[in-house]
């Protein structure tokens, strides 16, 4: 019973929050937390529909007899990892620019 509740909560977070939250961190730099949470929920729903559609287009659904939970989990995990990688790279570039400017300009 408790395990099922934990699975449902983690599943809802992965499906309805994380992809949109990571995308909002990449695209929208200056938002407060309430706006970011609302935008993250909407973006996650907007991401889920094309993602499911693409799973059927690439033929994955035909091979596995439909879109399964594993396929959605895997594709969302890959997408979140991709968004996280972009976020890390962009933040790393900002740190490098600050470091170089502090060396060059002595600030």
Coordinates of N, CA, C and O in Angstrom, one line a residue:
X1 N 0.8 -1.2 0.0 CA 0.0 0.0 0.0 C 0.9 1.3 0.0 O 0.6 2.2 -0.8
X2 N 1.8 1.3 0.9 CA 2.7 2.5 1.0 C 3.6 2.5 -0.3 O 3.9 3.6 -0.8
X3 N 4.1 1.4 -0.7 CA 4.9 1.3 -1.9 C 4.2 1.8 -3.1 O 4.7 2.5 -4.0
X4 N 2.9 1.5 -3.3 CA 2.1 1.9 -4.4 C 1.9 3.5 -4.3 O 2.0 4.1 -5.4
X5 N 1.7 4.0 -3.2 CA 1.6 5.5 -3.0 C 2.8 6.2 -3.4 O 2.8 7.2 -4.1
X6 N 4.0 5.6 -3.0 CA 5.3 6.2 -3.3 C 5.5 6.1 -4.9 O 5.9 7.1 -5.5
X7 N 5.1 5.0 -5.5 CA 5.3 4.9 -6.9 C 4.4 5.9 -7.7 O 4.8 6.5 -8.6
X8 N 3.2 6.1 -7.2 CA 2.3 7.0 -7.8 C 2.8 8.5 -7.7 O 2.8 9.2 -8.6
X9 N 3.3 8.8 -6.5 CA 3.8 10.2 -6.3 C 5.1 10.4 -7.2 O 5.2 11.5 -7.8
X10 N 6.0 9.5 -7.2 CA 7.2 9.6 -8.0 C 6.8 9.7 -9.5 O 7.4 10.4 -10.3
X11 N 5.9 8.9 -9.9 CA 5.4 8.8 -11.3 C 4.8 10.2 -11.7 O 5.0 10.7 -12.8
X12 N 3.9 10.7 -10.8 CA 3.3 12.0 -11.1 C 4.4 13.1 -11.2 O 4.3 14.0 -12.1
X13 N 5.4 13.0 -10.3 CA 6.5 14.0 -10.4 C 7.2 13.9 -11.7 O 7.5 14.9 -12.3
X14 N 7.6 12.7 -12.1 CA 8.3 12.5 -13.3 C 7.5 12.9 -14.5 O 8.0 13.6 -15.4
X15 N 6.3 12.6 -14.6 CA 5.5 12.8 -15.7 C 5.0 14.3 -15.8 O 5.0 14.9 -16.8
X16 N 4.5 14.8 -14.7 CA 3.8 16.1 -14.7 C 4.6 17.3 -14.2 O 4.1 18.4 -14.1
X17 N 5.9 17.1 -13.8 CA 6.6 18.2 -13.2 C 8.1 18.3 -13.7 O 8.5 19.4 -14.2
X18 N 8.9 17.3 -13.6 CA 10.3 17.4 -13.9 C 10.7 17.9 -15.3 O 11.5 18.7 -15.5
X19 N 10.1 17.3 -16.4 CA 10.5 17.8 -17.7 C 10.2 19.3 -17.9 O 11.0 20.0 -18.4
X20 N 9.0 19.7 -17.5 CA 8.7 21.1 -17.6 C 9.5 22.0 -16.7 O 9.9 23.1 -17.1
X21 N 9.8 21.5 -15.5 CA 10.7 22.3 -14.6 C 12.1 22.5 -15.2 O 12.6 23.6 -15.2
X22 N 12.6 21.5 -15.7 CA 14.0 21.6 -16.3 C 14.0 22.5 -17.5 O 14.9 23.3 -17.7
X23 N 12.9 22.3 -18.3 CA 12.8 23.2 -19.5 C 12.6 24.6 -19.1 O 13.2 25.5 -19.8
X24 N 11.8 24.9 -18.1 CA 11.6 26.3 -17.7 C 12.9 26.9 -17.1 O 13.1 28.1 -17.2
X25 N 13.7 26.0 -16.5 CA 15.0 26.6 -16.0 C 16.0 26.9 -17.2 O 16.7 27.9 -17.1
X26 N 15.8 26.2 -18.3 CA 16.7 26.5 -19.4 C 16.2 27.7 -20.2 O 17.0 28.6 -20.5
X27 N 14.9 27.8 -20.4 CA 14.3 28.9 -21.2 C 14.1 30.2 -20.5 O 14.4 31.2 -20.9
X28 N 13.4 30.1 -19.3 CA 13.0 31.3 -18.6 C 13.9 31.4 -17.4 O 13.8 30.7 -16.4
X29 N 14.8 32.4 -17.4 CA 15.8 32.6 -16.3 C 15.2 33.2 -15.1 O 15.6 32.9 -14.0
X30 N 14.4 34.2 -15.3 CA 13.9 35.0 -14.1 C 12.4 34.8 -13.9 O 11.6 35.6 -14.3
X31 N 12.1 33.8 -13.2 CA 10.7 33.5 -12.7 C 10.8 33.2 -11.2 O 11.7 32.6 -10.7
X32 N 9.7 33.6 -10.5 CA 9.6 33.2 -9.1 C 9.1 31.8 -9.1 O 8.7 31.2 -10.1
X33 N 9.1 31.2 -7.9 CA 8.8 29.8 -7.7 C 7.4 29.4 -8.1 O 7.2 28.3 -8.7
X34 N 6.4 30.3 -7.8 CA 5.0 29.9 -8.1 C 4.8 29.9 -9.6 O 4.2 29.0 -10.1
X35 N 5.4 30.9 -10.3 CA 5.2 30.9 -11.8 C 6.0 29.7 -12.4 O 5.5 29.1 -13.3
X36 N 7.1 29.4 -11.8 CA 7.9 28.3 -12.4 C 7.2 27.0 -12.2 O 7.2 26.1 -13.1
X37 N 6.5 26.8 -11.0 CA 5.8 25.5 -10.8 C 4.6 25.4 -11.7 O 4.3 24.3 -12.3
X38 N 3.9 26.5 -11.9 CA 2.7 26.5 -12.8 C 3.1 26.2 -14.2 O 2.5 25.4 -15.0
X39 N 4.2 26.9 -14.6 CA 4.7 26.7 -16.0 C 5.3 25.3 -16.2 O 5.1 24.7 -17.3
X40 N 5.9 24.8 -15.2 CA 6.5 23.5 -15.3 C 5.4 22.4 -15.5 O 5.6 21.5 -16.3
X41 N 4.3 22.6 -14.8 CA 3.2 21.6 -15.0 C 2.6 21.7 -16.4 O 2.4 20.7 -17.0
X42 N 2.4 22.9 -16.9 CA 1.9 23.0 -18.2 C 2.8 22.6 -19.3 O 2.5 21.9 -20.3
X43 N 4.1 22.9 -19.1 CA 5.1 22.5 -20.1 C 5.3 20.9 -20.1 O 5.5 20.3 -21.2
X44 N 5.2 20.3 -18.9 CA 5.3 18.9 -18.9 C 4.1 18.2 -19.6 O 4.3 17.2 -20.3
X45 N 3.0 18.7 -19.4 CA 1.8 18.2 -20.2 C 2.0 18.4 -21.7 O 1.6 17.5 -22.5
X46 N 2.5 19.5 -22.0 CA 2.7 19.8 -23.5 C 3.8 19.0 -24.0 O 3.8 18.7 -25.2
X47 N 4.8 18.5 -23.2 CA 5.9 17.7 -23.7 C 5.4 16.2 -23.8 O 5.8 15.5 -24.7
X48 N 4.5 15.8 -22.9 CA 4.1 14.4 -22.9 C 3.3 14.0 -24.1 O 3.5 12.9 -24.6
X49 N 2.5 14.8 -24.7 CA 1.7 14.5 -25.8 C 2.6 14.2 -27.1 O 2.5 13.1 -27.7
X50 N 3.5 15.1 -27.5 CA 4.3 14.8 -28.6 C 5.3 13.6 -28.4 O 5.6 12.9 -29.3
X51 N 5.7 13.5 -27.1 CA 6.6 12.4 -26.8 C 5.9 11.0 -27.0 O 6.4 10.1 -27.6
X52 N 4.6 10.9 -26.6 CA 3.8 9.7 -26.8 C 3.6 9.5 -28.2 O 3.6 8.3 -28.7
X53 N 3.3 10.6 -28.9 CA 3.0 10.4 -30.4 C 4.2 10.0 -31.1 O 4.2 9.1 -32.0
X54 N 5.4 10.4 -30.7 CA 6.6 10.0 -31.4 C 7.0 8.6 -31.1 O 7.6 7.9 -31.9
X55 N 6.6 8.1 -29.9 CA 6.8 6.7 -29.6 C 6.0 5.8 -30.6 O 6.5 4.7 -31.0
X56 N 4.8 6.2 -30.9 CA 4.0 5.5 -31.9 C 4.6 5.6 -33.3 O 4.6 4.7 -34.1
X57 N 5.1 6.8 -33.6 CA 5.7 7.0 -35.0 C 6.9 6.2 -35.2 O 7.1 5.7 -36.3
X58 N 7.8 6.0 -34.2 CA 9.0 5.3 -34.5 C 8.8 3.8 -34.5 O 9.8 3.0 -34.7
X59 N 7.6 3.4 -34.2 CA 7.3 2.0 -34.3 C 7.5 1.2 -33.0 O 7.4 0.0 -32.9
X60 N 7.8 1.9 -31.9 CA 8.0 1.2 -30.6 C 6.7 0.6 -30.1 O 6.7 -0.5 -29.6
X61 N 5.7 1.4 -30.3 CA 4.4 0.9 -29.8 C 3.9 -0.4 -30.6 O 3.3 -1.3 -30.1
X62 N 4.3 -0.5 -31.9 CA 3.9 -1.6 -32.7 C 4.7 -2.9 -32.2 O 4.1 -4.0 -32.2
X63 N 5.9 -2.7 -31.9 CA 6.7 -3.8 -31.4 C 6.3 -4.3 -30.1 O 6.4 -5.5 -29.8
X64 N 5.9 -3.5 -29.2 CA 5.6 -3.9 -27.8 C 4.1 -3.9 -27.6 O 3.7 -4.1 -26.4
X65 N 3.3 -3.9 -28.6 CA 1.8 -3.9 -28.5 C 1.3 -2.8 -27.7 O 0.6 -3.0 -26.7
X66 N 1.6 -1.6 -28.0 CA 1.1 -0.4 -27.4 C 2.2 0.3 -26.6 O 3.3 -0.1 -26.4
X67 N 1.8 1.5 -26.2 CA 2.8 2.3 -25.4 C 2.7 1.8 -23.9 O 1.6 1.8 -23.3
X68 N 3.8 1.3 -23.4 CA 3.9 0.8 -22.1 C 4.4 1.8 -21.1 O 4.9 2.8 -21.5
X69 N 4.3 1.4 -19.8 CA 4.8 2.3 -18.8 C 6.3 2.4 -18.9 O 6.9 3.5 -18.7
X70 N 6.9 1.3 -19.2 CA 8.4 1.3 -19.3 C 8.9 2.2 -20.4 O 9.9 2.9 -20.3
X71 N 8.2 2.2 -21.6 CA 8.6 3.1 -22.7 C 8.4 4.6 -22.3 O 9.3 5.4 -22.7
X72 N 7.4 4.9 -21.7 CA 7.1 6.3 -21.3 C 8.2 6.7 -20.2 O 8.8 7.8 -20.3
X73 N 8.4 5.8 -19.2 CA 9.4 6.1 -18.2 C 10.8 6.3 -18.8 O 11.5 7.3 -18.5
X74 N 11.2 5.4 -19.8 CA 12.5 5.5 -20.4 C 12.6 6.8 -21.2 O 13.6 7.5 -21.1
X75 N 11.6 7.1 -22.0 CA 11.7 8.3 -22.9 C 11.7 9.6 -22.0 O 12.4 10.5 -22.3
X76 N 10.9 9.6 -21.0 CA 10.9 10.8 -20.1 C 12.2 10.9 -19.4 O 12.7 12.0 -19.1
X77 N 12.8 9.8 -19.0 CA 14.1 9.8 -18.3 C 15.2 10.3 -19.2 O 16.0 11.2 -18.8
X78 N 15.2 9.9 -20.4 CA 16.1 10.4 -21.4 C 16.0 11.8 -21.7 O 16.9 12.6 -21.8
X79 N 14.7 12.3 -21.8 CA 14.4 13.7 -22.1 C 14.9 14.6 -20.9 O 15.5 15.6 -21.1
X80 N 14.6 14.1 -19.7 CA 15.0 14.9 -18.5 C 16.5 14.9 -18.4 O 17.1 16.0 -18.0
X81 N 17.2 13.8 -18.7 CA 18.6 13.8 -18.7 C 19.2 14.8 -19.7 O 20.2 15.5 -19.5
X82 N 18.6 14.8 -20.9 CA 19.0 15.8 -21.9 C 18.8 17.2 -21.5 O 19.8 18.0 -21.6
X83 N 17.7 17.5 -20.9 CA 17.5 18.9 -20.4 C 18.4 19.2 -19.3 O 19.0 20.3 -19.2
X84 N 18.7 18.3 -18.4 CA 19.7 18.5 -17.3 C 21.1 18.7 -17.9 O 21.8 19.6 -17.4
X85 N 21.5 18.0 -18.9 CA 22.8 18.2 -19.5 C 22.9 19.6 -20.1 O 23.9 20.3 -20.0
X86 N 21.8 20.0 -20.8 CA 21.8 21.4 -21.4 C 22.0 22.4 -20.2 O 22.7 23.4 -20.4
X87 N 21.2 22.2 -19.2 CA 21.3 23.2 -18.0 C 22.7 23.2 -17.4 O 23.2 24.3 -17.1
X88 N 23.3 22.1 -17.3 CA 24.7 22.0 -16.7 C 25.7 22.7 -17.6 O 26.5 23.5 -17.2
X89 N 25.5 22.5 -18.9 CA 26.5 23.1 -19.9 C 26.3 24.6 -19.9 O 27.3 25.3 -19.9
X90 N 25.1 25.1 -19.9 CA 24.9 26.5 -19.9 C 25.4 27.2 -18.6 O 26.0 28.3 -18.7
X91 N 25.2 26.6 -17.5 CA 25.7 27.1 -16.2 C 27.2 27.1 -16.2 O 27.8 28.0 -15.6
X92 N 27.8 26.0 -16.8 CA 29.2 25.9 -16.8 C 29.9 27.0 -17.7 O 30.9 27.5 -17.3
X93 N 29.2 27.3 -18.8 CA 29.7 28.4 -19.6 C 29.7 29.7 -18.9 O 30.6 30.5 -19.1
X94 N 28.7 30.0 -18.1 CA 28.6 31.2 -17.4 C 29.7 31.3 -16.3 O 30.3 32.4 -16.2
X95 N 30.0 30.2 -15.7 CA 31.1 30.2 -14.7 C 32.4 30.4 -15.4 O 33.3 31.1 -14.8
X96 N 32.6 29.8 -16.5 CA 33.9 30.0 -17.3 C 34.1 31.5 -17.7 O 35.1 32.1 -17.5
X97 N 33.0 32.1 -18.1 CA 33.0 33.5 -18.5 C 33.4 34.4 -17.3 O 34.2 35.3 -17.5
X98 N 32.8 34.1 -16.2 CA 33.1 34.9 -15.0 C 34.5 34.7 -14.6 O 35.2 35.6 -14.1
X99 N 35.0 33.5 -14.6 CA 36.4 33.2 -14.2 C 37.4 33.9 -15.2 O 38.3 34.5 -14.7
X100 N 37.1 33.8 -16.5 CA 38.0 34.5 -17.4 C 38.0 36.0 -17.2 O 39.0 36.7 -17.3
X101 N 36.8 36.6 -17.0 CA 36.7 38.0 -16.9 C 37.4 38.4 -15.5 O 38.0 39.5 -15.5
X102 N 37.3 37.6 -14.5 CA 38.0 38.0 -13.3 C 39.5 37.9 -13.5 O 40.2 38.7 -12.8
X103 N 40.0 37.0 -14.3 CA 41.5 37.0 -14.6 C 41.9 38.1 -15.4 O 42.9 38.8 -15.1
X104 N 41.1 38.4 -16.5 CA 41.5 39.4 -17.4 C 41.4 40.8 -16.8 O 42.3 41.7 -16.9
X105 N 40.2 41.1 -16.2 CA 40.0 42.4 -15.7 C 40.3 42.6 -14.2 O 40.2 43.6 -13.7
X106 N 40.7 41.5 -13.6 CA 41.1 41.6 -12.2 C 39.9 41.9 -11.2 O 40.1 42.5 -10.2
X107 N 38.7 41.5 -11.5 CA 37.6 41.8 -10.7 C 37.2 40.6 -9.8 O 37.3 39.5 -10.1

